[in-house]
């Protein structure tokens, strides 16, 4: 399981602006097996791919904007090939799309993109926040509508367990319908206080042991750790999360 832990690079967006290659080398030194790409921060795909190859870091998918998936797909696919990943993930949709008709249009458009990607060997997933729980489509939350595990829906899940919890739901029952349809899951913890803000994995209120158990049994290929806001140096926060995840992996391996 330890070879499936990846750092979502949005966590380190400010550090990447200064020294993307150096950050990747530090993450490898810390013990991360992979990274999830979230923008190139002024570097070329070739430069980043070279450092990934040098360090041996895997690529746990790429977060690609909804607009880029529609307008720059050829370039995105070329980058994904360079990075050695087959997973593209839509990370966010704009506020003007968050009504019932907007979500219908988003699902249709993402399926159209997924249809272009599949013959090329690529997969398309959607990453949630909490706002998708605010709208109902076909009698279910917009998130469940977007991720519906049916033959006519090619949109895979990249469930963020923090945002599910923030939306008032238990992450474990929520992820169960996506067995075999979620190659990557987002792990982040929620602080155990009135703020319910982002926290290092293993320091907050979310129980990750059953999430990891489910993931190992149901097709998770990468556990991507993201912390949108960190109290200090984001590398320190990622180190805490990785240490705790390694401890949990050891705990599960000994059972």
CSV table of C-alpha atoms in Angstrom, one decimal:
chain,number,residue,atom,x,y,z
A,1,UNK,CA,0.0,0.0,0.0
A,2,UNK,CA,2.8,2.4,0.7
A,3,UNK,CA,3.7,2.5,-3.0
A,4,UNK,CA,0.3,4.1,-3.6
A,5,UNK,CA,0.7,7.3,-1.5
A,6,UNK,CA,1.0,10.4,-3.6
A,7,UNK,CA,1.3,14.1,-2.8
A,8,UNK,CA,-1.2,16.4,-4.6
A,9,UNK,CA,1.0,19.2,-5.8
A,10,UNK,CA,-1.7,21.9,-5.3
A,11,UNK,CA,-0.6,21.7,-1.6
A,12,UNK,CA,2.8,23.0,-2.6
A,13,UNK,CA,1.7,25.5,-5.2
A,14,UNK,CA,3.8,28.4,-3.8
A,15,UNK,CA,6.9,26.3,-3.4
A,16,UNK,CA,6.6,25.0,-6.9
A,17,UNK,CA,6.7,28.5,-8.3
A,18,UNK,CA,10.2,28.9,-6.9
A,19,UNK,CA,11.7,25.4,-7.5
A,20,UNK,CA,9.4,22.7,-9.0
A,21,UNK,CA,12.2,20.2,-9.6
A,22,UNK,CA,13.6,20.8,-6.1
A,23,UNK,CA,10.2,20.1,-4.5
A,24,UNK,CA,9.8,16.9,-6.4
A,25,UNK,CA,13.3,15.7,-5.2
A,26,UNK,CA,12.3,16.6,-1.6
A,27,UNK,CA,9.1,14.7,-1.9
A,28,UNK,CA,11.0,11.6,-3.1
A,29,UNK,CA,13.4,12.0,-0.2
A,30,UNK,CA,10.5,12.2,2.2
A,31,UNK,CA,9.2,8.8,1.0
A,32,UNK,CA,6.4,9.7,-1.3
A,33,UNK,CA,5.8,7.2,-4.2
A,34,UNK,CA,4.1,9.6,-6.5
A,35,UNK,CA,2.6,13.1,-7.1
A,36,UNK,CA,-0.6,14.4,-8.6
A,37,UNK,CA,0.0,17.1,-11.1
A,38,UNK,CA,-2.0,20.3,-10.7
A,39,UNK,CA,-0.5,22.9,-13.2
A,40,UNK,CA,3.0,23.3,-14.4
A,41,UNK,CA,3.8,26.7,-12.7
A,42,UNK,CA,5.7,28.1,-15.6
A,43,UNK,CA,7.8,25.0,-16.3
A,44,UNK,CA,7.5,22.8,-19.4
A,45,UNK,CA,6.0,19.3,-19.3
A,46,UNK,CA,9.3,18.0,-20.6
A,47,UNK,CA,11.3,19.6,-17.7
A,48,UNK,CA,8.9,18.1,-15.1
A,49,UNK,CA,8.8,14.7,-16.8
A,50,UNK,CA,12.6,14.6,-16.7
A,51,UNK,CA,12.6,15.1,-12.9
A,52,UNK,CA,9.9,12.5,-12.4
A,53,UNK,CA,12.0,10.0,-14.4
A,54,UNK,CA,15.1,11.0,-12.4
A,55,UNK,CA,13.4,10.6,-9.0
A,56,UNK,CA,11.3,7.6,-9.9
A,57,UNK,CA,8.1,9.3,-8.7
A,58,UNK,CA,5.0,8.0,-10.3
A,59,UNK,CA,2.2,10.3,-11.5
A,60,UNK,CA,-1.2,9.9,-9.8
A,61,UNK,CA,-3.1,11.6,-12.5
A,62,UNK,CA,-3.4,15.2,-13.6
A,63,UNK,CA,-5.9,17.8,-12.5
A,64,UNK,CA,-7.1,19.6,-15.6
A,65,UNK,CA,-9.6,22.4,-15.7
A,66,UNK,CA,-13.1,21.9,-17.2
A,67,UNK,CA,-12.2,24.4,-19.9
A,68,UNK,CA,-8.9,22.8,-20.8
A,69,UNK,CA,-10.5,19.4,-21.1
A,70,UNK,CA,-12.8,20.9,-23.8
A,71,UNK,CA,-10.3,23.2,-25.6
A,72,UNK,CA,-6.8,21.8,-25.1
A,73,UNK,CA,-7.3,18.0,-25.0
A,74,UNK,CA,-4.6,17.2,-27.5
A,75,UNK,CA,-2.0,19.1,-25.5
A,76,UNK,CA,-3.2,17.6,-22.2
A,77,UNK,CA,-3.0,14.1,-23.6
A,78,UNK,CA,0.6,14.7,-24.8
A,79,UNK,CA,1.5,15.9,-21.3
A,80,UNK,CA,-0.2,12.9,-19.7
A,81,UNK,CA,1.9,10.6,-21.9
A,82,UNK,CA,5.1,12.4,-20.9
A,83,UNK,CA,4.1,12.0,-17.2
A,84,UNK,CA,3.2,8.3,-17.6
A,85,UNK,CA,-0.4,8.6,-16.4
A,86,UNK,CA,-3.7,7.6,-18.0
A,87,UNK,CA,-5.8,9.6,-15.5
A,88,UNK,CA,-7.2,13.1,-16.2
A,89,UNK,CA,-9.4,14.6,-13.5
A,90,UNK,CA,-11.7,17.6,-13.6
A,91,UNK,CA,-11.1,19.3,-10.3
A,92,UNK,CA,-13.7,22.0,-10.1
A,93,UNK,CA,-16.6,23.7,-12.0
A,94,UNK,CA,-17.5,27.3,-11.9
A,95,UNK,CA,-20.4,28.7,-9.9
A,96,UNK,CA,-22.5,29.4,-12.9
A,97,UNK,CA,-22.7,25.7,-13.7
A,98,UNK,CA,-23.9,24.6,-10.3
A,99,UNK,CA,-27.6,24.4,-11.0
A,100,UNK,CA,-29.6,21.4,-12.2
A,101,UNK,CA,-29.2,22.2,-15.9
A,102,UNK,CA,-25.6,23.1,-15.4
A,103,UNK,CA,-24.8,19.7,-13.9
A,104,UNK,CA,-26.7,18.0,-16.7
A,105,UNK,CA,-24.5,19.9,-19.2
A,106,UNK,CA,-21.3,19.1,-17.2
A,107,UNK,CA,-22.1,15.4,-17.1
A,108,UNK,CA,-22.8,15.4,-20.9
A,109,UNK,CA,-19.7,17.3,-21.7
A,110,UNK,CA,-17.4,15.2,-19.5
A,111,UNK,CA,-18.9,12.0,-21.1
A,112,UNK,CA,-18.1,13.5,-24.5
A,113,UNK,CA,-14.5,14.1,-23.4
A,114,UNK,CA,-14.3,10.6,-21.9
A,115,UNK,CA,-15.4,9.2,-25.2
A,116,UNK,CA,-12.5,10.8,-27.0
A,117,UNK,CA,-10.0,9.7,-24.3
A,118,UNK,CA,-11.0,6.1,-24.0
A,119,UNK,CA,-9.7,4.9,-27.5
A,120,UNK,CA,-6.4,6.6,-26.5
A,121,UNK,CA,-6.2,4.6,-23.3
A,122,UNK,CA,-7.0,7.5,-20.9
A,123,UNK,CA,-9.7,7.8,-18.2
A,124,UNK,CA,-11.6,10.8,-16.9
A,125,UNK,CA,-12.6,11.4,-13.3
A,126,UNK,CA,-14.3,14.1,-11.4
A,127,UNK,CA,-13.1,15.5,-8.1
A,128,UNK,CA,-15.7,16.9,-5.7
A,129,UNK,CA,-16.0,19.7,-3.1
A,130,UNK,CA,-19.0,20.2,-0.8
A,131,UNK,CA,-21.0,22.4,-3.1
A,132,UNK,CA,-22.2,19.4,-5.2
A,133,UNK,CA,-24.3,18.4,-2.2
A,134,UNK,CA,-26.3,21.7,-2.4
A,135,UNK,CA,-28.1,20.7,-5.6
A,136,UNK,CA,-30.4,17.8,-6.5
A,137,UNK,CA,-30.5,16.2,-9.9
A,138,UNK,CA,-32.9,13.3,-10.6
A,139,UNK,CA,-33.6,13.0,-6.9
A,140,UNK,CA,-30.0,12.6,-5.8
A,141,UNK,CA,-27.2,15.0,-5.0
A,142,UNK,CA,-25.5,16.6,-8.0
A,143,UNK,CA,-22.3,14.6,-7.0
A,144,UNK,CA,-24.1,11.3,-7.1
A,145,UNK,CA,-25.6,12.3,-10.4
A,146,UNK,CA,-22.2,13.2,-11.9
A,147,UNK,CA,-20.6,10.0,-10.6
A,148,UNK,CA,-23.5,7.6,-11.2
A,149,UNK,CA,-22.0,4.1,-11.6
A,150,UNK,CA,-23.9,3.1,-14.7
A,151,UNK,CA,-23.0,1.8,-18.2
A,152,UNK,CA,-24.0,5.1,-19.8
A,153,UNK,CA,-21.8,7.2,-17.6
A,154,UNK,CA,-18.1,7.2,-18.3
A,155,UNK,CA,-17.2,9.7,-15.6
A,156,UNK,CA,-15.1,8.0,-12.9
A,157,UNK,CA,-14.9,9.2,-9.3
A,158,UNK,CA,-12.1,10.9,-7.5
A,159,UNK,CA,-13.9,11.4,-4.1
A,160,UNK,CA,-12.3,13.8,-1.7
A,161,UNK,CA,-13.2,12.4,1.7
A,162,UNK,CA,-12.8,15.8,3.5
A,163,UNK,CA,-15.4,17.4,1.4
A,164,UNK,CA,-17.8,14.5,1.8
A,165,UNK,CA,-17.4,14.9,5.5
A,166,UNK,CA,-17.9,18.7,5.2
A,167,UNK,CA,-21.1,18.0,3.3
A,168,UNK,CA,-22.4,16.1,6.3
A,169,UNK,CA,-21.9,12.6,5.1
A,170,UNK,CA,-19.8,9.6,6.3
A,171,UNK,CA,-17.1,9.0,3.7
A,172,UNK,CA,-17.0,5.2,3.9
A,173,UNK,CA,-20.7,4.5,3.0
A,174,UNK,CA,-20.4,7.3,0.4
A,175,UNK,CA,-17.5,5.7,-1.6
A,176,UNK,CA,-18.9,2.2,-1.6
A,177,UNK,CA,-20.9,2.5,-4.9
A,178,UNK,CA,-17.6,3.4,-6.7
A,179,UNK,CA,-15.9,0.1,-6.4
A,180,UNK,CA,-13.8,-0.4,-9.6
A,181,UNK,CA,-14.7,3.1,-10.7
A,182,UNK,CA,-12.3,5.2,-8.6
A,183,UNK,CA,-8.6,4.8,-9.5
A,184,UNK,CA,-7.6,7.7,-7.3
A,185,UNK,CA,-9.0,8.9,-4.0
A,186,UNK,CA,-8.3,12.2,-2.2
A,187,UNK,CA,-7.3,12.0,1.4
A,188,UNK,CA,-7.3,15.0,3.7
A,189,UNK,CA,-8.4,15.2,7.3
A,190,UNK,CA,-10.8,17.6,9.1
A,191,UNK,CA,-9.7,19.4,12.3
A,192,UNK,CA,-11.4,18.4,15.5
A,193,UNK,CA,-12.6,21.9,16.5
A,194,UNK,CA,-15.4,24.3,15.6
A,195,UNK,CA,-13.5,25.4,12.4
A,196,UNK,CA,-13.6,22.0,10.8
A,197,UNK,CA,-10.8,23.1,8.5
A,198,UNK,CA,-8.1,21.2,6.7
A,199,UNK,CA,-5.8,19.0,8.8
A,200,UNK,CA,-2.9,16.6,8.3
A,201,UNK,CA,-4.1,13.0,7.7
A,202,UNK,CA,-4.4,11.2,11.0
A,203,UNK,CA,-4.7,14.3,13.2
A,204,UNK,CA,-8.4,15.0,12.8
A,205,UNK,CA,-11.8,13.5,12.9
A,206,UNK,CA,-11.8,11.2,9.9
A,207,UNK,CA,-11.1,7.5,10.4
A,208,UNK,CA,-8.8,6.5,7.5
A,209,UNK,CA,-8.4,2.8,8.4
A,210,UNK,CA,-11.7,1.7,6.9
A,211,UNK,CA,-11.1,4.0,3.9
A,212,UNK,CA,-7.7,2.3,3.2
A,213,UNK,CA,-9.2,-1.1,3.8
A,214,UNK,CA,-12.0,-0.4,1.3
A,215,UNK,CA,-9.5,1.1,-1.2
A,216,UNK,CA,-7.3,-2.0,-1.2
A,217,UNK,CA,-10.3,-4.2,-1.9
A,218,UNK,CA,-11.9,-2.1,-4.5
A,219,UNK,CA,-9.4,-0.9,-7.1
A,220,UNK,CA,-7.8,2.2,-5.7
A,221,UNK,CA,-4.5,2.7,-7.5
A,222,UNK,CA,-3.4,5.9,-5.8
A,223,UNK,CA,-4.1,7.7,-2.5
A,224,UNK,CA,-3.5,11.3,-3.2
A,225,UNK,CA,-3.0,13.6,-0.1
A,226,UNK,CA,-4.1,17.2,-0.5
A,227,UNK,CA,-4.1,19.9,2.1
A,228,UNK,CA,-5.5,23.1,0.7
A,229,UNK,CA,-4.2,25.3,3.5
A,230,UNK,CA,-1.4,24.3,5.9
A,231,UNK,CA,-0.6,26.0,9.3
A,232,UNK,CA,3.1,26.3,8.5
A,233,UNK,CA,5.4,24.9,5.8
A,234,UNK,CA,3.3,22.6,3.6
A,235,UNK,CA,6.2,20.1,3.3
A,236,UNK,CA,6.0,19.7,7.1
A,237,UNK,CA,2.2,19.0,6.9
A,238,UNK,CA,2.8,16.4,4.1
A,239,UNK,CA,5.5,14.7,6.2
A,240,UNK,CA,3.0,14.3,9.1
A,241,UNK,CA,0.4,12.9,6.7
A,242,UNK,CA,2.8,10.5,5.2
A,243,UNK,CA,4.2,9.3,8.5
A,244,UNK,CA,0.7,8.7,9.8
A,245,UNK,CA,-0.4,6.9,6.6
A,246,UNK,CA,2.7,4.6,6.8
A,247,UNK,CA,1.8,3.8,10.4
A,248,UNK,CA,-1.8,2.9,9.3
A,249,UNK,CA,-0.5,0.8,6.4
A,250,UNK,CA,1.8,-1.1,8.9
A,251,UNK,CA,-1.2,-1.6,11.2
A,252,UNK,CA,-3.3,-3.0,8.4
A,253,UNK,CA,-0.5,-5.3,7.2
A,254,UNK,CA,-0.1,-6.8,10.6
A,255,UNK,CA,-3.8,-7.8,10.8
